Amino acid sequence: MAEILLSEAEKAFIHHGVQDDLRCDGRTRLDYRPIILETGLVSNASGSSRLRLANSDVLVGVKVELASPLSEKPLEGRLEFFVDCSANATPEFEGRGGEDLANEICRFLQMSYMSGDTINLAELSVLTGQQCWVLYVDILILECGGNLYDTVSLAVKSALYTTQIPSIKVATMDGDQPELELSEDPYDTKRLNTQNVPCLVTLMKIGNHYLVDPTPEEECCSSSGVVVAVSGTKKITAVRKIGSGSLHPESLVSMLKTASEVGTVVNKILMNKLLEEERAGKTQKVGFMR
Amino acid sequence: MPVDSRRLQGPESAFSYTLLKKKDANAEESVLSADLQKMLIGSNQVRKDKRKPTDARPLFLRTGIISQAKGSAYIEQGNTKLVCGVYGPREVQKKSDFRLNGQLFCEFKFAPFSCQKRRSHQQDNEELVLSGLLREALEAAVCLHHFPKAQVEVNIMVIENDGSPLAAALTCASLALASASIPMYDLVIGTAVRQLPKLLLLDPTKEEEWQPKLNHDENNSNLTVGFMPSMQQICAYVHEGVSNPEELEQMLKLVTEYCLKVQPVVQLCLKETIEKMLANEGENKDAE
């Protein structure tokens, strides 16, 4: 992530804090920083969300388009992820600097969504073998304040929750060519079931303990960690070890157990908040002015 | 996306002929709900290649196959064949990337003919991510502080992919690095395991590997681990599929036990490499 220069004394300070379960900003090891979430910001997208986790800011737009399904999967639609690390986020992302990180996040998201019953892709099929919905999920990283994986996954989940897919009816076959009819009512849309969509939880190891939601300074102190995709109740759909250090098998196992518990709680809270926002109705959008 | 302008591109409408295979509706059902029956055959419950569920494929290792490289290794794990070449330590290509510790550059590439579906000549996203995973794993094993301001290049080429390419790549790369006399803390042994409901298959072939499918049931996943046996540390961990922490613990135990068993084999290969090198040096001295 961002290149932070820390002196040895600062690193020692962070280490000792973590040992005593008191991080630099007063959190315990398993606390998240405050999250600000808003959906429905982008009018041209079928679904959008903006999530701000302390200093990490991510904007996600979902656009739905009709395309032909993959030849090996004629009964399914698909999700295409694209992550763009804006040069504004951190000086490292200038030019093609952020490409590696963007590719990693993109690929890991894809892997965690492909496993298990996360999104029912069969729902996205319009005409078997010929037309299907493709959801283009475009993620824009506006500011990098540590813990990008978690921020991105929560923002994507929120955007998918609010995505509205127009209803398309297949009119009678005119010879060989089926005709697609778009419903006249712009509010006649369907939504996806995002109950099982995974949330990513990053755990970084510092000394003998591990932290949830690391700040850039804590990321710099740590040599290794894991990113775990948790969906539903304690189900792990993808895991990846990150960083150039190594982990003992026992620490890894306990990190996975903690991650699945934390992920379950985060999932539940996020779904509750999204439901709350939906019930509150179409209030004034706050946007970026706050 | 960079386009390969030096080679003739096939027509856009080309697709694999295997898609025309008659899709048996019953076969689809059985794959989804009864993977077990598909994997194991016979009353002895052996796998398609006559292995027991906790048996890995026979391993073949050889070093020194690329004469121009500082170190190289070739691995065959069943039908999965990989070559690794190590170059360095040499000066960092981009002078601005001066660092106090040495740098590792890994390139993971599937040969276009290695998989069932033809791969492109350029590295695609999957290969880029695998390169990153390999680099992070090897960075944990290599003593980077021994060659500051220098870089070591590790190039992996998969000649045939029959399951668990990353696992084979980890073993092959650490063997190549060791034969190139790059200082390392320990060898990295890579292993993959496939989790099925109520069964674990060690070292899955391409057929047995987990594939993302519609409506996947629980406890169905693939795990690849890079383990340093002497130091008892995990340097690579990739899991895909649905599982829970208890099952993951079981899989990890199986994998670490296997890695400890394989360690003497890799060490023996290294020992033979050194003996050959010394024998060659002796001959050269005699010739002079």
Coordinates of C-alpha atoms in Angstrom, one line a residue:
Chain A
M1 CA 0.0 0.0 0.0
A2 CA 1.2 3.6 0.5
E3 CA 4.8 4.1 1.3
I4 CA 5.1 5.3 4.9
L5 CA 8.4 6.0 6.5
L6 CA 8.5 5.0 10.1
S7 CA 11.4 5.2 12.5
E8 CA 12.4 2.3 14.6
A9 CA 11.0 4.0 17.7
E10 CA 7.6 4.5 16.1
K11 CA 7.6 0.9 15.1
A12 CA 8.4 -0.2 18.6
F13 CA 5.7 2.1 19.9
I14 CA 3.1 0.4 17.7
H15 CA 4.3 -3.0 18.6
H16 CA 4.0 -2.4 22.3
G17 CA 0.6 -0.9 21.9
V18 CA -0.6 -3.9 20.0
Q19 CA 0.7 -6.2 22.7
D20 CA -1.4 -4.2 25.3
D21 CA -4.5 -4.3 23.1
L22 CA -4.4 -0.5 22.7
R23 CA -3.6 0.8 19.3
C24 CA -2.4 4.3 18.4
D25 CA -5.9 5.7 17.9
G26 CA -7.3 4.0 21.0
R27 CA -8.9 1.0 19.3
T28 CA -8.6 -2.5 20.4
R29 CA -7.2 -5.1 18.1
L30 CA -10.6 -6.1 16.7
D31 CA -12.1 -2.7 16.3
Y32 CA -13.0 -1.1 13.0
R33 CA -12.6 2.6 12.3
P34 CA -15.8 4.6 11.7
I35 CA -17.5 4.0 8.4
I36 CA -19.5 6.4 6.4
L37 CA -21.7 4.8 3.7
E38 CA -24.1 6.2 1.1
T39 CA -25.7 4.6 -1.8
G40 CA -27.4 5.8 -4.9
L41 CA -25.0 8.7 -5.5
V42 CA -24.4 8.3 -9.2
S43 CA -27.5 8.9 -11.3
N44 CA -26.1 7.3 -14.5
A45 CA -25.3 4.0 -12.8
S46 CA -27.8 1.3 -12.1
G47 CA -26.4 1.0 -8.6
S48 CA -23.7 2.9 -6.8
S49 CA -22.2 3.5 -3.4
R50 CA -19.6 5.5 -1.6
L51 CA -17.9 4.1 1.4
R52 CA -15.4 6.0 3.6
L53 CA -13.5 4.0 6.2
A54 CA -11.6 6.7 8.1
N55 CA -9.2 7.8 5.4
S56 CA -9.9 5.2 2.8
D57 CA -12.5 6.4 0.3
V58 CA -14.0 4.2 -2.4
L59 CA -16.7 4.9 -5.0
V60 CA -18.4 2.0 -6.7
G61 CA -20.6 2.2 -9.8
V62 CA -22.5 -0.7 -11.2
K63 CA -23.7 -0.6 -14.7
V64 CA -25.9 -3.3 -16.2
E65 CA -25.6 -4.1 -19.9
L66 CA -26.9 -6.8 -22.2
A67 CA -24.3 -9.0 -23.8
S68 CA -24.0 -12.6 -25.0
P69 CA -23.1 -15.1 -22.3
L70 CA -19.7 -16.9 -22.3
S71 CA -19.8 -19.9 -24.5
E72 CA -19.0 -22.3 -21.7
K73 CA -21.7 -20.9 -19.4
P74 CA -24.7 -20.2 -21.6
L75 CA -27.2 -20.2 -18.7
E76 CA -25.5 -17.5 -16.6
G77 CA -24.9 -13.8 -16.6
R78 CA -21.7 -12.5 -15.2
L79 CA -20.0 -9.9 -13.0
E80 CA -17.0 -8.0 -14.3
F81 CA -14.9 -6.1 -11.8
F82 CA -12.6 -3.3 -12.6
V83 CA -10.5 -1.5 -10.0
D84 CA -9.0 1.9 -10.8
C85 CA -6.5 3.3 -8.3
S86 CA -6.8 7.0 -8.9
A87 CA -3.5 9.0 -8.8
N88 CA -5.2 11.2 -6.2
A89 CA -5.2 8.3 -3.7
T90 CA -1.5 8.3 -3.0
P91 CA 1.5 9.5 -5.1
E92 CA 2.5 5.9 -5.7
F93 CA -0.5 5.4 -7.9
E94 CA 0.7 7.9 -10.5
G95 CA 0.7 6.6 -14.0
R96 CA 0.7 2.8 -14.0
G97 CA 1.9 2.5 -10.4
G98 CA -1.5 1.4 -9.0
E99 CA -2.0 -1.3 -11.6
D100 CA -0.5 -4.2 -9.7
L101 CA -2.6 -3.5 -6.6
A102 CA -5.7 -2.8 -8.7
N103 CA -5.2 -6.2 -10.5
E104 CA -4.8 -8.0 -7.2
I105 CA -7.9 -6.6 -5.6
C106 CA -9.9 -7.2 -8.8
R107 CA -8.8 -10.8 -9.0
F108 CA -9.4 -11.6 -5.4
L109 CA -12.8 -10.0 -5.5
Q110 CA -13.6 -12.2 -8.6
M111 CA -12.4 -15.3 -6.8
S112 CA -14.4 -14.6 -3.7
Y113 CA -17.6 -13.9 -5.7
M114 CA -17.2 -17.0 -7.9
S115 CA -17.0 -19.4 -4.9
G116 CA -20.2 -20.7 -3.4
D117 CA -23.7 -19.3 -3.6
T118 CA -22.8 -15.7 -3.5
I119 CA -24.7 -14.2 -6.4
N120 CA -27.2 -16.3 -8.3
L121 CA -25.9 -15.8 -11.8
A122 CA -28.7 -17.8 -13.4
E123 CA -31.0 -14.9 -12.4
L124 CA -29.0 -12.7 -14.8
S125 CA -29.8 -14.8 -17.8
V126 CA -32.3 -13.2 -20.3
L127 CA -32.3 -15.6 -23.2
T128 CA -30.4 -18.9 -22.8
G129 CA -27.2 -18.9 -24.8
Q130 CA -27.9 -15.6 -26.5
Q131 CA -28.4 -12.7 -24.1
C132 CA -27.6 -12.1 -20.5
W133 CA -27.1 -9.3 -18.1
V134 CA -23.5 -8.4 -17.5
L135 CA -22.9 -6.3 -14.3
Y136 CA -19.9 -4.1 -14.7
V137 CA -18.7 -3.2 -11.2
D138 CA -16.3 -0.3 -11.5
I139 CA -14.4 0.6 -8.3
L140 CA -12.7 3.9 -8.0
I141 CA -10.2 4.3 -5.2
L142 CA -10.2 7.9 -4.3
E143 CA -8.2 7.9 -1.2
C144 CA -5.9 5.3 0.3
G145 CA -5.9 5.2 4.1
G146 CA -5.0 1.5 4.7
N147 CA -7.2 -1.6 4.5
L148 CA -8.3 -1.2 0.9
Y149 CA -9.6 -4.8 0.6
D150 CA -12.3 -4.4 3.3
T151 CA -13.3 -0.9 2.1
V152 CA -13.7 -2.1 -1.5
S153 CA -15.7 -5.2 -0.6
L154 CA -18.1 -3.4 1.6
A155 CA -18.7 -0.7 -1.0
V156 CA -19.2 -3.3 -3.7
K157 CA -21.7 -5.2 -1.6
S158 CA -23.7 -2.0 -0.9
A159 CA -23.6 -1.0 -4.6
L160 CA -24.9 -4.4 -5.6
Y161 CA -27.6 -4.3 -3.0
T162 CA -29.0 -1.1 -4.5
T163 CA -28.5 -2.1 -8.1
Q164 CA -31.7 -2.1 -10.1
I165 CA -31.9 -4.3 -13.2
P166 CA -34.6 -3.3 -15.7
S167 CA -37.0 -6.1 -16.5
I168 CA -36.8 -7.4 -20.0
K169 CA -39.5 -9.5 -21.6
V170 CA -38.8 -11.8 -24.5
A171 CA -41.5 -11.0 -27.1
T172 CA -42.7 -13.7 -29.5
M173 CA -40.1 -15.2 -31.8
D174 CA -40.3 -13.5 -35.2
G175 CA -39.0 -16.3 -37.3
D176 CA -35.6 -17.0 -35.7
Q177 CA -35.0 -13.7 -34.1
P178 CA -36.4 -13.3 -30.6
E179 CA -37.3 -9.7 -29.8
L180 CA -36.5 -8.2 -26.4
E181 CA -38.9 -5.7 -24.9
L182 CA -37.9 -3.3 -22.3
S183 CA -40.6 -2.5 -19.8
E184 CA -42.1 0.9 -20.2
D185 CA -42.2 1.7 -16.5
P186 CA -38.7 2.9 -15.4
Y187 CA -39.3 1.7 -11.9
D188 CA -40.2 -1.8 -13.0
T189 CA -36.9 -3.3 -11.9
K190 CA -35.6 -6.3 -10.1
R191 CA -33.0 -6.4 -7.4
L192 CA -30.3 -9.0 -6.6
N193 CA -30.3 -11.1 -3.5
T194 CA -27.0 -10.0 -1.9
Q195 CA -27.5 -11.9 1.4
N196 CA -24.6 -14.2 0.7
V197 CA -22.3 -11.7 -0.9
P198 CA -18.9 -11.9 0.8
C199 CA -17.2 -9.2 2.9
L200 CA -13.4 -9.2 3.0
V201 CA -11.6 -9.0 6.3
T202 CA -8.0 -8.1 6.5
L203 CA -5.9 -9.3 9.4
M204 CA -2.3 -8.1 9.7
K205 CA 0.1 -9.8 12.1
I206 CA 2.2 -7.6 14.4
G207 CA 4.4 -9.5 16.8
N208 CA 2.3 -12.3 18.4
H209 CA -1.1 -10.6 17.7
Y210 CA -3.2 -9.7 14.8
L211 CA -5.2 -6.6 14.0
V212 CA -8.4 -6.0 12.1
D213 CA -8.6 -2.9 9.9
P214 CA -4.9 -1.8 9.9
T215 CA -3.9 1.9 9.4
P216 CA -1.1 2.6 6.9
E217 CA 1.4 2.9 9.7
E218 CA 0.3 -0.5 11.1
E219 CA 0.6 -2.1 7.7
C220 CA 4.1 -0.8 7.5
C221 CA 5.0 -2.4 10.8
S222 CA 3.6 -5.8 9.8
S223 CA 5.3 -8.2 7.5
S224 CA 2.4 -10.5 6.8
G225 CA -1.4 -11.0 7.0
V226 CA -4.4 -12.6 5.5
V227 CA -7.4 -11.4 3.6
V228 CA -10.4 -13.6 4.2
A229 CA -13.7 -13.4 2.3
V230 CA -16.5 -14.3 4.6
S231 CA -20.1 -14.8 3.4
G232 CA -23.3 -15.5 5.3
T233 CA -22.6 -17.1 8.6
K234 CA -18.9 -18.0 9.2
K235 CA -18.5 -19.4 5.7
I236 CA -15.1 -18.6 4.2
T237 CA -15.1 -18.3 0.4
A238 CA -11.6 -17.2 -0.4
V239 CA -8.3 -16.7 1.6
R240 CA -5.1 -15.1 0.5
K241 CA -1.9 -14.5 2.5
I242 CA -0.5 -11.0 1.8
G243 CA 2.8 -9.5 2.6
S244 CA 6.3 -10.8 2.3
G245 CA 6.6 -12.5 5.7
S246 CA 5.6 -15.9 6.8
L247 CA 3.1 -17.3 9.3
H248 CA 3.0 -20.2 11.7
P249 CA 0.3 -22.7 10.9
E250 CA -1.3 -22.2 14.4
S251 CA -1.4 -18.4 14.1
L252 CA -2.9 -18.8 10.6
V253 CA -5.6 -21.1 11.9
S254 CA -6.6 -18.7 14.7
M255 CA -6.5 -15.8 12.3
L256 CA -9.0 -17.6 10.1
K257 CA -11.3 -18.4 13.0
T258 CA -11.3 -14.7 14.1
A259 CA -11.8 -13.5 10.6
S260 CA -14.8 -15.6 10.1
E261 CA -16.4 -14.3 13.3
V262 CA -15.5 -10.7 12.5
G263 CA -16.8 -11.1 8.9
T264 CA -20.1 -12.4 10.1
V265 CA -20.7 -9.5 12.4
V266 CA -19.7 -6.9 9.7
N267 CA -22.0 -8.6 7.2
K268 CA -24.9 -8.4 9.6
I269 CA -24.3 -4.8 10.6
L270 CA -23.9 -3.8 6.9
M271 CA -27.2 -5.5 5.9
N272 CA -29.0 -3.8 8.8
K273 CA -27.7 -0.4 7.8
L274 CA -28.6 -0.9 4.1
L275 CA -32.1 -1.9 5.1
E276 CA -32.4 1.2 7.3
E277 CA -31.3 3.4 4.5
E278 CA -33.8 1.8 2.1
R279 CA -36.6 2.3 4.6
A280 CA -35.7 6.0 5.1
G281 CA -36.7 6.5 1.5
K282 CA -35.4 9.0 -1.0
T283 CA -33.9 11.7 1.3
Q284 CA -31.5 14.4 0.2
K285 CA -28.3 12.8 -1.0
V286 CA -25.3 14.1 1.0
G287 CA -22.7 13.2 -1.5
F288 CA -19.2 14.6 -1.2
M289 CA -20.1 17.8 0.5
R290 CA -19.7 16.4 4.0
Chain B
M1 CA -4.4 -3.7 -22.7
P2 CA -1.1 -4.3 -24.6
V3 CA -1.6 -6.2 -27.8
D4 CA 0.9 -8.6 -29.1
S5 CA 1.7 -7.1 -32.5
R6 CA 4.5 -9.5 -33.4
R7 CA 2.4 -12.6 -33.8
L8 CA -0.5 -13.3 -36.0
Q9 CA -3.7 -13.2 -34.0
G10 CA -6.3 -15.9 -34.7
P11 CA -9.7 -14.9 -35.9
E12 CA -11.9 -13.4 -33.2
S13 CA -14.6 -16.0 -33.6
A14 CA -12.4 -18.9 -32.7
F15 CA -13.5 -21.0 -29.8
S16 CA -12.6 -24.3 -28.3
Y17 CA -14.2 -27.3 -30.0
T18 CA -14.8 -29.0 -26.6
L19 CA -17.8 -26.7 -26.2
L20 CA -19.5 -28.7 -28.9
K21 CA -19.4 -31.8 -26.8
K22 CA -22.9 -33.2 -26.2
K23 CA -23.9 -32.0 -22.7
D24 CA -25.5 -34.8 -20.8
A25 CA -28.0 -33.3 -18.5
N26 CA -27.6 -36.2 -16.1
A27 CA -23.9 -35.7 -16.0
E28 CA -24.3 -32.1 -15.0
E29 CA -26.4 -33.1 -12.1
S30 CA -24.0 -35.7 -10.9
V31 CA -21.1 -33.3 -11.1
L32 CA -22.8 -30.8 -8.9
S33 CA -24.2 -33.1 -6.2
A34 CA -22.1 -36.2 -6.3
D35 CA -18.5 -35.1 -6.8
L36 CA -17.4 -37.9 -4.5
Q37 CA -18.7 -40.6 -6.9
K38 CA -17.0 -38.9 -9.8
M39 CA -13.6 -38.8 -8.1
L40 CA -13.4 -42.2 -6.5
I41 CA -14.0 -45.4 -8.3
G42 CA -13.9 -49.0 -7.3
S43 CA -14.6 -50.7 -4.1
N44 CA -11.2 -49.7 -2.7
Q45 CA -12.3 -46.0 -3.1
V46 CA -9.2 -45.1 -5.1
R47 CA -9.0 -42.0 -7.4
K48 CA -9.0 -42.2 -11.1
D49 CA -5.2 -42.5 -11.3
K50 CA -5.2 -45.3 -8.7
R51 CA -4.0 -43.1 -5.8
K52 CA -5.5 -43.1 -2.3
P53 CA -7.1 -39.8 -1.3
T54 CA -4.1 -38.8 0.9
D55 CA -1.5 -39.9 -1.7
A56 CA 0.3 -37.3 -3.7
R57 CA 1.6 -37.9 -7.3
P58 CA 5.1 -39.1 -7.8
L59 CA 7.6 -36.2 -7.9
F60 CA 10.5 -35.8 -10.3
L61 CA 13.1 -33.0 -9.8
R62 CA 16.1 -32.0 -11.7
T63 CA 18.3 -28.9 -11.6
G64 CA 20.7 -27.4 -14.1
I65 CA 18.5 -27.8 -17.1
I66 CA 18.9 -24.3 -18.4
S67 CA 22.6 -23.8 -19.1
Q68 CA 22.5 -20.0 -19.5
A69 CA 20.7 -19.4 -16.2
K70 CA 22.5 -19.0 -12.9
G71 CA 20.2 -21.7 -11.5
S72 CA 17.3 -23.7 -12.9
A73 CA 15.0 -26.6 -12.0
Y74 CA 12.5 -28.8 -13.6
I75 CA 9.6 -30.4 -11.8
E76 CA 7.2 -33.1 -12.8
Q77 CA 4.3 -33.8 -10.5
G78 CA 2.3 -36.4 -12.3
N79 CA 1.5 -34.7 -15.6
T80 CA 2.1 -31.2 -14.3
K81 CA 5.5 -30.1 -15.8
L82 CA 7.2 -26.8 -15.0
V83 CA 10.5 -25.2 -15.6
C84 CA 12.1 -22.5 -13.5
G85 CA 15.0 -20.3 -14.4
V86 CA 16.8 -18.0 -11.9
Y87 CA 18.9 -15.1 -13.0
G88 CA 20.9 -12.9 -10.7
P89 CA 21.7 -11.2 -8.4
R90 CA 22.3 -8.4 -10.8
E91 CA 21.8 -4.7 -11.0
V92 CA 18.3 -3.4 -10.6
Q93 CA 16.9 -2.5 -14.0
K94 CA 15.3 0.8 -13.0
K95 CA 17.9 2.8 -11.1
S96 CA 15.2 4.7 -9.3
D97 CA 14.2 1.5 -7.5
F98 CA 17.2 1.6 -5.3
R99 CA 16.5 -0.3 -2.1
L100 CA 18.5 -1.4 0.9
N101 CA 17.3 -5.0 0.5
G102 CA 17.5 -7.0 -2.6
Q103 CA 14.5 -7.4 -4.9
L104 CA 12.8 -10.4 -6.3
F105 CA 11.0 -10.3 -9.6
C106 CA 8.9 -13.3 -10.5
E107 CA 7.2 -14.1 -13.7
F108 CA 4.7 -16.9 -13.9
K109 CA 3.7 -17.9 -17.4
F110 CA 1.6 -20.7 -18.8
A111 CA 2.7 -21.9 -22.2
P112 CA -0.1 -21.3 -24.7
F113 CA -0.5 -25.1 -25.2
S114 CA -0.2 -26.0 -21.5
C115 CA -3.9 -25.9 -20.6
Q116 CA -7.0 -27.4 -22.1
K117 CA -8.0 -23.9 -23.3
R118 CA -5.4 -22.0 -25.2
R119 CA -3.6 -19.3 -23.2
S120 CA -2.5 -16.0 -24.7
H121 CA 1.2 -15.1 -25.2
Q122 CA 1.0 -12.1 -23.0
Q123 CA 0.5 -12.6 -19.3
D124 CA -3.1 -12.4 -18.4
N125 CA -4.5 -11.3 -15.0
E126 CA -4.5 -14.7 -13.5
E127 CA -0.8 -15.1 -14.3
L128 CA 0.0 -11.7 -12.9
V129 CA -1.7 -12.6 -9.6
L130 CA 0.1 -15.9 -9.5
S131 CA 3.4 -14.1 -10.1
G132 CA 2.6 -11.8 -7.2
L133 CA 1.8 -14.8 -4.9
L134 CA 5.0 -16.5 -5.9
R135 CA 7.0 -13.4 -5.2
E136 CA 5.5 -12.9 -1.8
A137 CA 6.1 -16.5 -0.9
L138 CA 9.8 -16.5 -2.0
E139 CA 10.5 -13.1 -0.4
A140 CA 9.8 -14.8 3.0
A141 CA 12.4 -17.5 2.2
V142 CA 15.2 -15.6 0.5
C143 CA 17.7 -13.6 2.5
L144 CA 17.1 -10.3 0.7
H145 CA 19.5 -8.4 2.9
H146 CA 22.4 -10.4 1.4
F147 CA 22.2 -8.6 -2.0
P148 CA 21.3 -4.9 -1.5
K149 CA 20.6 -2.8 -4.6
A150 CA 20.4 -6.0 -6.7
Q151 CA 17.6 -8.0 -8.1
V152 CA 17.0 -11.7 -8.7
E153 CA 14.7 -12.8 -11.5
V154 CA 12.6 -16.0 -11.2
N155 CA 10.9 -17.1 -14.4
I156 CA 8.4 -20.0 -14.3
M157 CA 7.1 -21.6 -17.4
V158 CA 4.4 -24.2 -17.1
I159 CA 4.8 -26.7 -19.9
E160 CA 1.8 -28.8 -19.0
N161 CA -0.9 -27.9 -16.4
D162 CA -2.5 -31.0 -14.9
G163 CA -3.5 -29.4 -11.6
S164 CA -1.8 -27.6 -8.7
P165 CA 0.6 -25.4 -10.9
L166 CA 1.3 -22.9 -8.1
A167 CA 2.3 -25.7 -5.7
A168 CA 4.7 -27.2 -8.1
A169 CA 6.0 -23.7 -9.0
L170 CA 6.8 -23.0 -5.3
T171 CA 8.9 -26.1 -5.0
C172 CA 10.6 -25.7 -8.3
A173 CA 11.4 -22.0 -7.7
S174 CA 13.0 -22.6 -4.3
L175 CA 15.0 -25.5 -5.7
A176 CA 16.2 -23.3 -8.6
L177 CA 17.1 -20.4 -6.2
A178 CA 19.0 -22.8 -4.0
S179 CA 20.9 -24.2 -7.0
A180 CA 21.7 -20.7 -8.1
S181 CA 23.5 -20.2 -4.7
I182 CA 21.0 -17.5 -3.6
P183 CA 21.1 -17.4 0.2
M184 CA 17.9 -18.6 1.7
Y185 CA 16.4 -19.3 5.1
D186 CA 14.7 -22.5 4.0
L187 CA 13.3 -24.3 1.1
V188 CA 9.7 -23.7 0.2
I189 CA 7.6 -26.8 -0.5
G190 CA 4.2 -26.3 -2.3
T191 CA 1.2 -28.5 -1.9
A192 CA -2.4 -28.4 -3.0
V193 CA -5.4 -30.1 -1.4
R194 CA -9.0 -30.4 -2.7
Q195 CA -11.7 -30.4 -0.1
L196 CA -14.9 -32.3 -0.8
P197 CA -17.7 -32.9 1.6
K198 CA -16.3 -35.5 4.1
L199 CA -13.2 -36.1 2.0
L200 CA -9.8 -34.5 1.4
L201 CA -7.8 -35.2 -1.8
L202 CA -4.1 -34.4 -1.7
D203 CA -2.4 -33.1 -4.8
P204 CA -5.5 -32.9 -7.1
T205 CA -5.2 -33.3 -10.8
K206 CA -6.9 -30.7 -13.1
E207 CA -10.0 -32.8 -13.2
E208 CA -10.1 -33.1 -9.4
E209 CA -9.4 -29.4 -8.8
W210 CA -12.2 -27.1 -7.6
Q211 CA -13.9 -25.2 -10.3
P212 CA -16.4 -22.3 -9.7
K213 CA -19.8 -23.6 -10.6
L214 CA -23.5 -22.6 -10.1
N215 CA -24.9 -23.2 -6.7
H216 CA -21.9 -24.7 -5.1
D217 CA -22.4 -26.7 -1.9
E218 CA -20.5 -26.1 1.2
N219 CA -17.1 -27.7 2.1
N220 CA -16.0 -27.7 -1.5
S221 CA -12.8 -25.9 -2.0
N222 CA -9.2 -25.8 -3.2
L223 CA -6.2 -24.9 -1.0
T224 CA -2.6 -24.2 -2.1
V225 CA 0.0 -23.8 0.6
G226 CA 3.7 -22.9 0.5
F227 CA 5.4 -24.3 3.6
M228 CA 8.9 -23.9 4.9
P229 CA 9.4 -27.3 6.7
S230 CA 12.5 -26.5 8.9
M231 CA 11.2 -23.2 10.0
Q232 CA 7.6 -24.4 10.3
Q233 CA 6.3 -21.3 8.6
I234 CA 3.6 -20.8 5.9
C235 CA 4.8 -18.4 3.2
A236 CA 1.9 -18.8 0.7
Y237 CA -1.7 -19.5 1.4
V238 CA -4.4 -19.4 -1.3
H239 CA -7.9 -20.8 -0.7
E240 CA -10.9 -20.7 -3.1
G241 CA -14.2 -22.2 -2.5
V242 CA -16.6 -22.5 0.4
S243 CA -15.3 -23.8 3.7
N244 CA -15.2 -23.1 7.4
P245 CA -12.3 -22.5 9.8
E246 CA -12.4 -26.0 11.3
E247 CA -12.2 -27.8 8.0
L248 CA -9.4 -25.4 6.9
E249 CA -7.4 -26.5 10.0
Q250 CA -7.7 -30.1 9.0
M251 CA -6.6 -29.3 5.5
L252 CA -3.6 -27.4 6.8
K253 CA -2.5 -30.2 9.0
L254 CA -2.6 -32.7 6.1
V255 CA -0.6 -30.3 3.9
T256 CA 2.1 -29.6 6.5
E257 CA 2.5 -33.3 7.2
Y258 CA 3.0 -34.0 3.5
C259 CA 5.5 -31.1 3.1
L260 CA 7.6 -32.5 5.9
K261 CA 7.6 -35.9 4.0
V262 CA 8.7 -34.2 0.7
Q263 CA 11.5 -32.1 2.3
P264 CA 14.1 -34.9 2.2
V265 CA 13.4 -35.6 -1.5
V266 CA 14.1 -31.9 -2.4
Q267 CA 17.2 -31.9 -0.2
L268 CA 18.5 -35.0 -1.9
C269 CA 18.1 -33.4 -5.3
L270 CA 20.1 -30.4 -4.1
K271 CA 22.7 -32.7 -2.7
E272 CA 23.1 -34.4 -6.0
T273 CA 23.4 -31.0 -7.7
I274 CA 26.2 -30.0 -5.5
E275 CA 28.0 -33.3 -6.0
K276 CA 27.7 -32.9 -9.7
M277 CA 29.0 -29.4 -9.5
L278 CA 32.0 -30.4 -7.5
A279 CA 32.7 -33.4 -9.8
N280 CA 32.7 -31.0 -12.8
E281 CA 35.0 -28.6 -11.0
G282 CA 37.3 -31.4 -10.2
E283 CA 37.4 -32.5 -13.9
N284 CA 38.1 -28.9 -15.0
K285 CA 41.0 -28.7 -12.6
D286 CA 42.4 -32.0 -13.8
A287 CA 42.1 -30.8 -17.5
E288 CA 44.1 -27.7 -16.7

